[in-house]
Amino acid sequence: MTPPESSPGATSKGLLAGKRGLVVGVANKRSLAWGIARRAHEEGADLAFTFQGDALERRVRPLAGSVGSTFIEPLDVTDDDQIDAVFAGLQERWGRLDFLVHSVAFANREDLLGRTVDTSRAGFATALDISCYSLIALARAAEPLMTEGGSIIAMTYYGATKATPNYNVMGIAKAALEASIRYLAVDLGPKNIRVHGISAGPVRTLAASGVSGMRGMLKVMPERAPLGRNITVDDVGATAAYLLSDLSAGTTGGIHFVDAGFNITAMRHPDRDTASS
Ligand code: 0WE
């Protein structure tokens, strides 16, 4: 007997077979959102994508095409009309949504340097609107389409709970995002819509480019994290596949660290090798 054909692409098997999901926040092939999308596709999901602006459209269209997606629409998460248009489009295309991936954050560059105490009212509002309120707005728009339950993932970072050099107003926005995850989980639980945070360790992505101190963070991770390495977008994709799938049917509202264990340590182990010393 010949075994059935299997391909690494969309299959009738896989953790997410038959599920339909919207991915918000792909910027390029290094994006965490792309790591999630690629794995979701491998697990059999059908995917829709959004992009923000012409520059990102040119990156997102080919990536979306490579996983067989034909739903690629503009979305500025600060624009309620664009949110409505995307979900009206999904209603028309699919009539239903099973999952949503939120991988969007922004703070003005000047607010990711220097002192948090200098954050302007406008800079604070921008960071919280794009990085936190957008999850609430997208969850509200997704709710009526998630008629058979659903799963929502938002990306967060350790700077939400521990003061981290230069992360500043983004740490405040991520703290609000993590609280939003819990409140949304309570609101949407009765509809069997689960809401999760993934707290990823540092990864070289577009969002991390030009972040001062990134190199230092990537060096410290393997020295201090129990797993002795940095994490990859594939690590994030694998955890996301679990959270988006029925394997995690009994879990909601949690923050799931994909950080090689960094967050559970107080300091570097003195017996552990370092590159220097
Ligand atoms: O959440 C993030 C990055 C989010 C981000 C990045 C930028 C860079 C370009 C938000 N807004 C902007 N605005 C820009 O103009 N991370 C978890 C990655 C990151 O960013 C940092 C980090 C880490 C880690 C910023 C300062 C310190 C550490």
PDB file of C-alpha atoms and ligand atoms in Angstrom:
ATOM      1  CA  MET A   1       0.000   0.000   0.000  1.00  0.00           C
ATOM      2  CA  THR A   2       1.252   3.456  -0.876  1.00  0.00           C
ATOM      3  CA  PRO A   3       0.808   5.964   1.911  1.00  0.00           C
ATOM      4  CA  PRO A   4      -1.395   8.952   1.056  1.00  0.00           C
ATOM      5  CA  GLU A   5       0.358  11.985  -0.425  1.00  0.00           C
ATOM      6  CA  SER A   6       1.420  14.395   2.267  1.00  0.00           C
ATOM      7  CA  SER A   7       2.686  17.907   1.697  1.00  0.00           C
ATOM      8  CA  PRO A   8       3.952  20.465   4.183  1.00  0.00           C
ATOM      9  CA  GLY A   9       1.266  22.852   2.914  1.00  0.00           C
ATOM     10  CA  ALA A  10      -2.411  23.069   3.795  1.00  0.00           C
ATOM     11  CA  THR A  11      -3.814  19.618   4.479  1.00  0.00           C
ATOM     12  CA  SER A  12      -7.045  18.050   5.566  1.00  0.00           C
ATOM     13  CA  LYS A  13      -5.120  16.926   8.657  1.00  0.00           C
ATOM     14  CA  GLY A  14      -3.197  19.181  10.981  1.00  0.00           C
ATOM     15  CA  LEU A  15      -4.037  20.955  14.217  1.00  0.00           C
ATOM     16  CA  LEU A  16      -5.883  23.764  12.453  1.00  0.00           C
ATOM     17  CA  ALA A  17      -7.535  21.845   9.620  1.00  0.00           C
ATOM     18  CA  GLY A  18     -10.748  23.542   8.551  1.00  0.00           C
ATOM     19  CA  LYS A  19     -10.076  26.670  10.608  1.00  0.00           C
ATOM     20  CA  ARG A  20     -10.093  30.167   9.165  1.00  0.00           C
ATOM     21  CA  GLY A  21      -7.986  32.917  10.658  1.00  0.00           C
ATOM     22  CA  LEU A  22      -7.099  36.583  10.246  1.00  0.00           C
ATOM     23  CA  VAL A  23      -3.484  37.608  10.790  1.00  0.00           C
ATOM     24  CA  VAL A  24      -2.847  41.281  11.549  1.00  0.00           C
ATOM     25  CA  GLY A  25       0.744  42.488  11.765  1.00  0.00           C
ATOM     26  CA  VAL A  26       2.867  40.793   9.112  1.00  0.00           C
ATOM     27  CA  ALA A  27       5.547  43.267   8.022  1.00  0.00           C
ATOM     28  CA  ASN A  28       8.009  40.898   6.339  1.00  0.00           C
ATOM     29  CA  LYS A  29       9.254  37.324   6.414  1.00  0.00           C
ATOM     30  CA  ARG A  30      10.948  37.844   9.787  1.00  0.00           C
ATOM     31  CA  SER A  31       7.750  38.990  11.514  1.00  0.00           C
ATOM     32  CA  LEU A  32       6.432  37.026  14.485  1.00  0.00           C
ATOM     33  CA  ALA A  33       3.031  37.207  12.759  1.00  0.00           C
ATOM     34  CA  TRP A  34       4.555  35.514   9.738  1.00  0.00           C
ATOM     35  CA  GLY A  35       6.030  32.740  11.909  1.00  0.00           C
ATOM     36  CA  ILE A  36       2.526  32.164  13.252  1.00  0.00           C
ATOM     37  CA  ALA A  37       0.896  32.339   9.812  1.00  0.00           C
ATOM     38  CA  ARG A  38       3.361  29.926   8.246  1.00  0.00           C
ATOM     39  CA  ARG A  39       2.813  27.350  10.994  1.00  0.00           C
ATOM     40  CA  ALA A  40      -0.976  27.874  10.939  1.00  0.00           C
ATOM     41  CA  HIS A  41      -0.913  27.202   7.198  1.00  0.00           C
ATOM     42  CA  GLU A  42       1.178  24.046   7.725  1.00  0.00           C
ATOM     43  CA  GLU A  43      -1.425  22.927  10.259  1.00  0.00           C
ATOM     44  CA  GLY A  44      -4.175  23.272   7.660  1.00  0.00           C
ATOM     45  CA  ALA A  45      -5.654  26.714   8.350  1.00  0.00           C
ATOM     46  CA  ASP A  46      -7.019  29.083   5.704  1.00  0.00           C
ATOM     47  CA  LEU A  47      -5.623  32.568   6.245  1.00  0.00           C
ATOM     48  CA  ALA A  48      -6.529  36.187   5.642  1.00  0.00           C
ATOM     49  CA  PHE A  49      -4.038  39.031   6.015  1.00  0.00           C
ATOM     50  CA  THR A  50      -4.014  42.766   6.442  1.00  0.00           C
ATOM     51  CA  PHE A  51      -1.276  45.285   5.715  1.00  0.00           C
ATOM     52  CA  GLN A  52      -0.693  48.881   6.713  1.00  0.00           C
ATOM     53  CA  GLY A  53       0.465  51.199   3.948  1.00  0.00           C
ATOM     54  CA  ASP A  54       1.939  50.738   0.464  1.00  0.00           C
ATOM     55  CA  ALA A  55       5.413  49.685   1.613  1.00  0.00           C
ATOM     56  CA  LEU A  56       4.071  46.789   3.669  1.00  0.00           C
ATOM     57  CA  GLU A  57       1.546  45.815   0.990  1.00  0.00           C
ATOM     58  CA  ARG A  58       4.454  44.996  -1.326  1.00  0.00           C
ATOM     59  CA  ARG A  59       5.879  42.674   1.371  1.00  0.00           C
ATOM     60  CA  VAL A  60       2.635  41.078   2.575  1.00  0.00           C
ATOM     61  CA  ARG A  61       1.032  40.229  -0.805  1.00  0.00           C
ATOM     62  CA  PRO A  62       3.694  37.738  -1.908  1.00  0.00           C
ATOM     63  CA  LEU A  63       3.932  36.170   1.546  1.00  0.00           C
ATOM     64  CA  ALA A  64       0.159  35.747   1.733  1.00  0.00           C
ATOM     65  CA  GLY A  65       0.154  34.315  -1.781  1.00  0.00           C
ATOM     66  CA  SER A  66       2.793  31.750  -0.777  1.00  0.00           C
ATOM     67  CA  VAL A  67       0.356  30.252   1.753  1.00  0.00           C
ATOM     68  CA  GLY A  68      -2.542  30.305  -0.708  1.00  0.00           C
ATOM     69  CA  SER A  69      -4.278  33.346   0.756  1.00  0.00           C
ATOM     70  CA  THR A  70      -6.405  35.556  -1.477  1.00  0.00           C
ATOM     71  CA  PHE A  71      -7.799  37.802   1.254  1.00  0.00           C
ATOM     72  CA  ILE A  72      -5.288  40.643   1.674  1.00  0.00           C
ATOM     73  CA  GLU A  73      -6.824  43.959   2.716  1.00  0.00           C
ATOM     74  CA  PRO A  74      -5.550  47.292   4.053  1.00  0.00           C
ATOM     75  CA  LEU A  75      -5.934  47.926   7.775  1.00  0.00           C
ATOM     76  CA  ASP A  76      -4.816  50.837   9.889  1.00  0.00           C
ATOM     77  CA  VAL A  77      -5.921  49.685  13.348  1.00  0.00           C
ATOM     78  CA  THR A  78      -6.594  53.273  14.445  1.00  0.00           C
ATOM     79  CA  ASP A  79      -9.331  53.587  11.792  1.00  0.00           C
ATOM     80  CA  ASP A  80     -12.702  52.097  12.827  1.00  0.00           C
ATOM     81  CA  ASP A  81     -14.025  52.267   9.248  1.00  0.00           C
ATOM     82  CA  GLN A  82     -11.125  50.126   8.008  1.00  0.00           C
ATOM     83  CA  ILE A  83     -11.735  47.614  10.806  1.00  0.00           C
ATOM     84  CA  ASP A  84     -15.409  47.427   9.813  1.00  0.00           C
ATOM     85  CA  ALA A  85     -14.463  46.969   6.144  1.00  0.00           C
ATOM     86  CA  VAL A  86     -12.071  44.087   6.880  1.00  0.00           C
ATOM     87  CA  PHE A  87     -14.630  42.186   8.942  1.00  0.00           C
ATOM     88  CA  ALA A  88     -17.422  42.869   6.445  1.00  0.00           C
ATOM     89  CA  GLY A  89     -15.100  41.390   3.820  1.00  0.00           C
ATOM     90  CA  LEU A  90     -14.462  38.319   6.000  1.00  0.00           C
ATOM     91  CA  GLN A  91     -18.196  37.892   6.599  1.00  0.00           C
ATOM     92  CA  GLU A  92     -18.724  37.912   2.854  1.00  0.00           C
ATOM     93  CA  ARG A  93     -15.769  35.631   2.058  1.00  0.00           C
ATOM     94  CA  TRP A  94     -16.067  33.071   4.843  1.00  0.00           C
ATOM     95  CA  GLY A  95     -19.197  33.913   6.882  1.00  0.00           C
ATOM     96  CA  ARG A  96     -17.254  32.768   9.930  1.00  0.00           C
ATOM     97  CA  LEU A  97     -13.913  33.287  11.671  1.00  0.00           C
ATOM     98  CA  ASP A  98     -12.101  30.820  13.956  1.00  0.00           C
ATOM     99  CA  PHE A  99      -9.059  32.783  15.015  1.00  0.00           C
ATOM    100  CA  LEU A 100      -7.424  36.180  15.101  1.00  0.00           C
ATOM    101  CA  VAL A 101      -3.723  36.955  15.461  1.00  0.00           C
ATOM    102  CA  HIS A 102      -2.860  40.452  16.727  1.00  0.00           C
ATOM    103  CA  SER A 103       0.822  41.299  16.278  1.00  0.00           C
ATOM    104  CA  VAL A 104       0.768  45.081  16.165  1.00  0.00           C
ATOM    105  CA  ALA A 105       2.573  47.658  18.284  1.00  0.00           C
ATOM    106  CA  PHE A 106       3.860  51.158  17.872  1.00  0.00           C
ATOM    107  CA  ALA A 107       5.372  53.890  19.972  1.00  0.00           C
ATOM    108  CA  ASN A 108       7.104  56.971  18.668  1.00  0.00           C
ATOM    109  CA  ARG A 109      10.831  56.338  18.411  1.00  0.00           C
ATOM    110  CA  GLU A 110      11.567  59.244  20.752  1.00  0.00           C
ATOM    111  CA  ASP A 111       9.501  57.482  23.436  1.00  0.00           C
ATOM    112  CA  LEU A 112      11.653  54.321  23.210  1.00  0.00           C
ATOM    113  CA  LEU A 113      14.749  56.205  24.325  1.00  0.00           C
ATOM    114  CA  GLY A 114      15.579  58.101  27.460  1.00  0.00           C
ATOM    115  CA  ARG A 115      13.130  58.511  30.314  1.00  0.00           C
ATOM    116  CA  THR A 116       9.533  57.295  30.590  1.00  0.00           C
ATOM    117  CA  VAL A 117       8.848  60.360  32.728  1.00  0.00           C
ATOM    118  CA  ASP A 118       9.270  62.468  29.560  1.00  0.00           C
ATOM    119  CA  THR A 119       6.537  60.656  27.615  1.00  0.00           C
ATOM    120  CA  SER A 120       4.130  63.167  26.118  1.00  0.00           C
ATOM    121  CA  ARG A 121       0.352  62.853  26.371  1.00  0.00           C
ATOM    122  CA  ALA A 122       0.204  62.407  22.599  1.00  0.00           C
ATOM    123  CA  GLY A 123       2.964  59.775  22.573  1.00  0.00           C
ATOM    124  CA  PHE A 124       1.225  57.860  25.338  1.00  0.00           C
ATOM    125  CA  ALA A 125      -2.098  57.987  23.476  1.00  0.00           C
ATOM    126  CA  THR A 126      -0.477  56.778  20.237  1.00  0.00           C
ATOM    127  CA  ALA A 127       1.266  53.849  21.923  1.00  0.00           C
ATOM    128  CA  LEU A 128      -1.825  52.751  23.842  1.00  0.00           C
ATOM    129  CA  ASP A 129      -4.181  53.212  20.882  1.00  0.00           C
ATOM    130  CA  ILE A 130      -2.144  51.217  18.363  1.00  0.00           C
ATOM    131  CA  SER A 131      -0.641  48.655  20.746  1.00  0.00           C
ATOM    132  CA  CYS A 132      -3.555  47.997  23.104  1.00  0.00           C
ATOM    133  CA  TYR A 133      -6.918  49.470  22.130  1.00  0.00           C
ATOM    134  CA  SER A 134      -6.572  47.860  18.699  1.00  0.00           C
ATOM    135  CA  LEU A 135      -6.922  44.428  20.325  1.00  0.00           C
ATOM    136  CA  ILE A 136     -10.203  45.440  21.935  1.00  0.00           C
ATOM    137  CA  ALA A 137     -11.505  46.902  18.669  1.00  0.00           C
ATOM    138  CA  LEU A 138     -10.509  43.822  16.645  1.00  0.00           C
ATOM    139  CA  ALA A 139     -11.925  41.416  19.241  1.00  0.00           C
ATOM    140  CA  ARG A 140     -15.234  43.290  19.174  1.00  0.00           C
ATOM    141  CA  ALA A 141     -15.354  43.117  15.373  1.00  0.00           C
ATOM    142  CA  ALA A 142     -14.379  39.421  15.373  1.00  0.00           C
ATOM    143  CA  GLU A 143     -16.908  38.333  18.006  1.00  0.00           C
ATOM    144  CA  PRO A 144     -19.992  38.134  15.741  1.00  0.00           C
ATOM    145  CA  LEU A 145     -18.037  36.062  13.179  1.00  0.00           C
ATOM    146  CA  MET A 146     -16.763  33.570  15.759  1.00  0.00           C
ATOM    147  CA  THR A 147     -20.060  31.700  15.782  1.00  0.00           C
ATOM    148  CA  GLU A 148     -18.438  28.344  16.600  1.00  0.00           C
ATOM    149  CA  GLY A 149     -16.124  29.744  19.272  1.00  0.00           C
ATOM    150  CA  GLY A 150     -12.661  30.984  18.491  1.00  0.00           C
ATOM    151  CA  SER A 151      -9.183  31.826  19.654  1.00  0.00           C
ATOM    152  CA  ILE A 152      -7.447  35.188  19.772  1.00  0.00           C
ATOM    153  CA  ILE A 153      -3.705  35.704  20.263  1.00  0.00           C
ATOM    154  CA  ALA A 154      -1.958  38.981  21.021  1.00  0.00           C
ATOM    155  CA  MET A 155       1.812  39.404  21.230  1.00  0.00           C
ATOM    156  CA  THR A 156       3.334  40.861  24.372  1.00  0.00           C
ATOM    157  CA  TYR A 157       6.733  41.278  26.035  1.00  0.00           C
ATOM    158  CA  TYR A 158       8.310  40.903  29.485  1.00  0.00           C
ATOM    159  CA  GLY A 159       8.665  44.706  29.651  1.00  0.00           C
ATOM    160  CA  ALA A 160       4.951  44.684  30.551  1.00  0.00           C
ATOM    161  CA  THR A 161       5.731  43.486  34.072  1.00  0.00           C
ATOM    162  CA  LYS A 162       9.414  44.347  34.627  1.00  0.00           C
ATOM    163  CA  ALA A 163      10.873  47.752  33.897  1.00  0.00           C
ATOM    164  CA  THR A 164      13.138  47.182  30.891  1.00  0.00           C
ATOM    165  CA  PRO A 165      15.667  49.772  29.641  1.00  0.00           C
ATOM    166  CA  ASN A 166      14.184  51.950  26.864  1.00  0.00           C
ATOM    167  CA  TYR A 167      10.993  49.897  26.479  1.00  0.00           C
ATOM    168  CA  ASN A 168       9.292  52.697  28.419  1.00  0.00           C
ATOM    169  CA  VAL A 169       5.787  53.550  27.166  1.00  0.00           C
ATOM    170  CA  MET A 170       5.651  50.246  25.255  1.00  0.00           C
ATOM    171  CA  GLY A 171       5.955  48.468  28.618  1.00  0.00           C
ATOM    172  CA  ILE A 172       2.986  50.450  29.857  1.00  0.00           C
ATOM    173  CA  ALA A 173       1.063  49.625  26.668  1.00  0.00           C
ATOM    174  CA  LYS A 174       1.903  45.914  27.015  1.00  0.00           C
ATOM    175  CA  ALA A 175       0.768  45.960  30.664  1.00  0.00           C
ATOM    176  CA  ALA A 176      -2.556  47.387  29.468  1.00  0.00           C
ATOM    177  CA  LEU A 177      -2.636  44.818  26.651  1.00  0.00           C
ATOM    178  CA  GLU A 178      -2.093  41.948  29.102  1.00  0.00           C
ATOM    179  CA  ALA A 179      -4.894  43.266  31.321  1.00  0.00           C
ATOM    180  CA  SER A 180      -7.080  43.630  28.215  1.00  0.00           C
ATOM    181  CA  ILE A 181      -6.433  39.967  27.382  1.00  0.00           C
ATOM    182  CA  ARG A 182      -7.820  38.958  30.777  1.00  0.00           C
ATOM    183  CA  TYR A 183     -10.901  41.191  30.557  1.00  0.00           C
ATOM    184  CA  LEU A 184     -11.615  40.110  26.974  1.00  0.00           C
ATOM    185  CA  ALA A 185     -11.250  36.466  28.022  1.00  0.00           C
ATOM    186  CA  VAL A 186     -13.963  37.017  30.638  1.00  0.00           C
ATOM    187  CA  ASP A 187     -16.274  38.808  28.191  1.00  0.00           C
ATOM    188  CA  LEU A 188     -15.844  36.317  25.360  1.00  0.00           C
ATOM    189  CA  GLY A 189     -15.549  33.103  27.383  1.00  0.00           C
ATOM    190  CA  PRO A 190     -19.315  32.458  27.322  1.00  0.00           C
ATOM    191  CA  LYS A 191     -19.088  32.371  23.500  1.00  0.00           C
ATOM    192  CA  ASN A 192     -16.193  29.906  23.739  1.00  0.00           C
ATOM    193  CA  ILE A 193     -13.854  32.555  22.357  1.00  0.00           C
ATOM    194  CA  ARG A 194     -10.509  32.215  24.095  1.00  0.00           C
ATOM    195  CA  VAL A 195      -7.995  35.056  24.384  1.00  0.00           C
ATOM    196  CA  HIS A 196      -4.270  34.524  24.936  1.00  0.00           C
ATOM    197  CA  GLY A 197      -1.044  36.449  25.164  1.00  0.00           C
ATOM    198  CA  ILE A 198       2.278  35.175  23.868  1.00  0.00           C
ATOM    199  CA  SER A 199       5.179  36.894  25.591  1.00  0.00           C
ATOM    200  CA  ALA A 200       8.059  36.365  23.182  1.00  0.00           C
ATOM    201  CA  GLY A 201      11.706  36.843  23.989  1.00  0.00           C
ATOM    202  CA  PRO A 202      13.667  39.273  21.822  1.00  0.00           C
ATOM    203  CA  VAL A 203      13.862  38.411  18.098  1.00  0.00           C
ATOM    204  CA  ARG A 204      15.479  40.389  15.256  1.00  0.00           C
ATOM    205  CA  THR A 205      12.386  41.652  13.444  1.00  0.00           C
ATOM    206  CA  LEU A 206      11.515  44.936  11.759  1.00  0.00           C
ATOM    207  CA  ALA A 207       9.942  46.125  15.043  1.00  0.00           C
ATOM    208  CA  ALA A 208      13.232  45.384  16.833  1.00  0.00           C
ATOM    209  CA  SER A 209      15.441  47.000  14.197  1.00  0.00           C
ATOM    210  CA  GLY A 210      17.112  50.137  15.385  1.00  0.00           C
ATOM    211  CA  VAL A 211      16.119  49.366  18.970  1.00  0.00           C
ATOM    212  CA  SER A 212      19.140  50.381  20.996  1.00  0.00           C
ATOM    213  CA  GLY A 213      20.333  47.578  23.254  1.00  0.00           C
ATOM    214  CA  MET A 214      18.859  44.807  21.107  1.00  0.00           C
ATOM    215  CA  ARG A 215      22.267  43.263  20.534  1.00  0.00           C
ATOM    216  CA  GLY A 216      22.887  43.185  24.289  1.00  0.00           C
ATOM    217  CA  MET A 217      19.515  41.537  24.933  1.00  0.00           C
ATOM    218  CA  LEU A 218      20.169  38.867  22.319  1.00  0.00           C
ATOM    219  CA  LYS A 219      23.559  38.193  23.950  1.00  0.00           C
ATOM    220  CA  VAL A 220      22.212  37.978  27.515  1.00  0.00           C
ATOM    221  CA  MET A 221      19.369  35.564  26.655  1.00  0.00           C
ATOM    222  CA  PRO A 222      21.515  32.469  26.005  1.00  0.00           C
ATOM    223  CA  GLU A 223      23.631  33.276  29.090  1.00  0.00           C
ATOM    224  CA  ARG A 224      20.687  33.507  31.457  1.00  0.00           C
ATOM    225  CA  ALA A 225      17.717  31.681  29.937  1.00  0.00           C
ATOM    226  CA  PRO A 226      17.327  28.085  31.150  1.00  0.00           C
ATOM    227  CA  LEU A 227      17.265  26.802  27.571  1.00  0.00           C
ATOM    228  CA  GLY A 228      20.545  28.572  26.828  1.00  0.00           C
ATOM    229  CA  ARG A 229      19.482  30.093  23.536  1.00  0.00           C
ATOM    230  CA  ASN A 230      17.454  32.809  21.876  1.00  0.00           C
ATOM    231  CA  ILE A 231      13.975  32.011  20.620  1.00  0.00           C
ATOM    232  CA  THR A 232      12.909  31.926  16.978  1.00  0.00           C
ATOM    233  CA  VAL A 233       9.762  32.855  15.124  1.00  0.00           C
ATOM    234  CA  ASP A 234       9.245  29.100  14.658  1.00  0.00           C
ATOM    235  CA  ASP A 235       9.099  28.690  18.453  1.00  0.00           C
ATOM    236  CA  VAL A 236       6.392  31.365  18.507  1.00  0.00           C
ATOM    237  CA  GLY A 237       4.543  29.731  15.600  1.00  0.00           C
ATOM    238  CA  ALA A 238       4.453  26.380  17.396  1.00  0.00           C
ATOM    239  CA  THR A 239       3.026  27.818  20.630  1.00  0.00           C
ATOM    240  CA  ALA A 240       0.538  29.835  18.599  1.00  0.00           C
ATOM    241  CA  ALA A 241      -0.609  26.702  16.753  1.00  0.00           C
ATOM    242  CA  TYR A 242      -1.403  25.110  20.119  1.00  0.00           C
ATOM    243  CA  LEU A 243      -3.235  28.191  21.393  1.00  0.00           C
ATOM    244  CA  LEU A 244      -5.242  28.549  18.178  1.00  0.00           C
ATOM    245  CA  SER A 245      -6.111  24.859  18.132  1.00  0.00           C
ATOM    246  CA  ASP A 246      -8.554  22.742  20.091  1.00  0.00           C
ATOM    247  CA  LEU A 247      -5.590  21.331  22.049  1.00  0.00           C
ATOM    248  CA  SER A 248      -5.856  24.436  24.251  1.00  0.00           C
ATOM    249  CA  ALA A 249      -9.664  24.251  24.555  1.00  0.00           C
ATOM    250  CA  GLY A 250      -9.435  24.492  28.345  1.00  0.00           C
ATOM    251  CA  THR A 251      -7.228  27.577  28.544  1.00  0.00           C
ATOM    252  CA  THR A 252      -7.947  31.278  28.209  1.00  0.00           C
ATOM    253  CA  GLY A 253      -6.736  34.626  29.515  1.00  0.00           C
ATOM    254  CA  GLY A 254      -3.170  33.534  30.081  1.00  0.00           C
ATOM    255  CA  ILE A 255       0.193  34.982  29.117  1.00  0.00           C
ATOM    256  CA  HIS A 256       2.331  32.238  27.598  1.00  0.00           C
ATOM    257  CA  PHE A 257       6.061  32.901  27.683  1.00  0.00           C
ATOM    258  CA  VAL A 258       8.069  31.841  24.647  1.00  0.00           C
ATOM    259  CA  ASP A 259      11.330  33.160  26.025  1.00  0.00           C
ATOM    260  CA  ALA A 260      13.515  30.089  26.621  1.00  0.00           C
ATOM    261  CA  GLY A 261      12.532  30.418  30.307  1.00  0.00           C
ATOM    262  CA  PHE A 262      14.225  33.791  30.841  1.00  0.00           C
ATOM    263  CA  ASN A 263      11.289  35.197  32.854  1.00  0.00           C
ATOM    264  CA  ILE A 264      11.509  32.554  35.604  1.00  0.00           C
ATOM    265  CA  THR A 265      15.103  33.374  36.513  1.00  0.00           C
ATOM    266  CA  ALA A 266      16.388  36.046  38.876  1.00  0.00           C
ATOM    267  CA  MET A 267      19.912  36.179  37.458  1.00  0.00           C
ATOM    268  CA  ARG A 268      22.475  34.332  35.360  1.00  0.00           C
ATOM    269  CA  HIS A 269      23.573  31.036  36.868  1.00  0.00           C
ATOM    270  CA  PRO A 270      27.190  31.443  38.057  1.00  0.00           C
ATOM    271  CA  ASP A 271      28.161  27.977  36.781  1.00  0.00           C
ATOM    272  CA  ARG A 272      26.815  28.589  33.317  1.00  0.00           C
ATOM    273  CA  ASP A 273      29.283  29.329  30.522  1.00  0.00           C
ATOM    274  CA  THR A 274      29.342  32.741  28.935  1.00  0.00           C
ATOM    275  CA  ALA A 275      31.024  33.782  25.709  1.00  0.00           C
ATOM    276  CA  SER A 276      33.440  35.924  27.705  1.00  0.00           C
ATOM    277  CA  SER A 277      34.768  35.392  31.323  1.00  0.00           C
TER     278      SER A 277
HETATM  279  O1  0WE B   1       7.409  45.377  21.322  1.00  0.00           O
HETATM  280  C1  0WE B   1       8.487  45.456  20.792  1.00  0.00           C
HETATM  281  C2  0WE B   1       8.779  46.534  19.760  1.00  0.00           C
HETATM  282  C3  0WE B   1       7.641  47.445  19.514  1.00  0.00           C
HETATM  283  C4  0WE B   1       7.978  48.728  18.817  1.00  0.00           C
HETATM  284  C5  0WE B   1       9.145  48.955  18.092  1.00  0.00           C
HETATM  285  C6  0WE B   1       9.349  50.175  17.479  1.00  0.00           C
HETATM  286  C7  0WE B   1      10.618  50.485  16.744  1.00  0.00           C
HETATM  287  C8  0WE B   1      10.423  51.574  15.699  1.00  0.00           C
HETATM  288  C9  0WE B   1       7.066  49.738  18.906  1.00  0.00           C
HETATM  289  N1  0WE B   1       7.241  50.932  18.319  1.00  0.00           N
HETATM  290  C10 0WE B   1       8.360  51.158  17.601  1.00  0.00           C
HETATM  291  N2  0WE B   1       8.510  52.383  17.022  1.00  0.00           N
HETATM  292  C11 0WE B   1       9.500  52.671  16.146  1.00  0.00           C
HETATM  293  O2  0WE B   1       9.624  53.815  15.672  1.00  0.00           O
HETATM  294  N3  0WE B   1       9.486  44.603  21.172  1.00  0.00           N
HETATM  295  C12 0WE B   1       9.224  43.619  22.198  1.00  0.00           C
HETATM  296  C13 0WE B   1      10.852  44.651  20.620  1.00  0.00           C
HETATM  297  C14 0WE B   1      11.615  45.583  21.480  1.00  0.00           C
HETATM  298  O3  0WE B   1      11.494  46.917  21.324  1.00  0.00           O
HETATM  299  C15 0WE B   1      12.263  47.508  22.306  1.00  0.00           C
HETATM  300  C16 0WE B   1      12.853  46.521  23.091  1.00  0.00           C
HETATM  301  C17 0WE B   1      12.442  45.278  22.576  1.00  0.00           C
HETATM  302  C18 0WE B   1      12.799  43.924  23.086  1.00  0.00           C
HETATM  303  C19 0WE B   1      12.452  48.850  22.561  1.00  0.00           C
HETATM  304  C20 0WE B   1      13.289  49.216  23.612  1.00  0.00           C
HETATM  305  C21 0WE B   1      13.877  48.243  24.400  1.00  0.00           C
HETATM  306  C22 0WE B   1      13.674  46.892  24.156  1.00  0.00           C
END
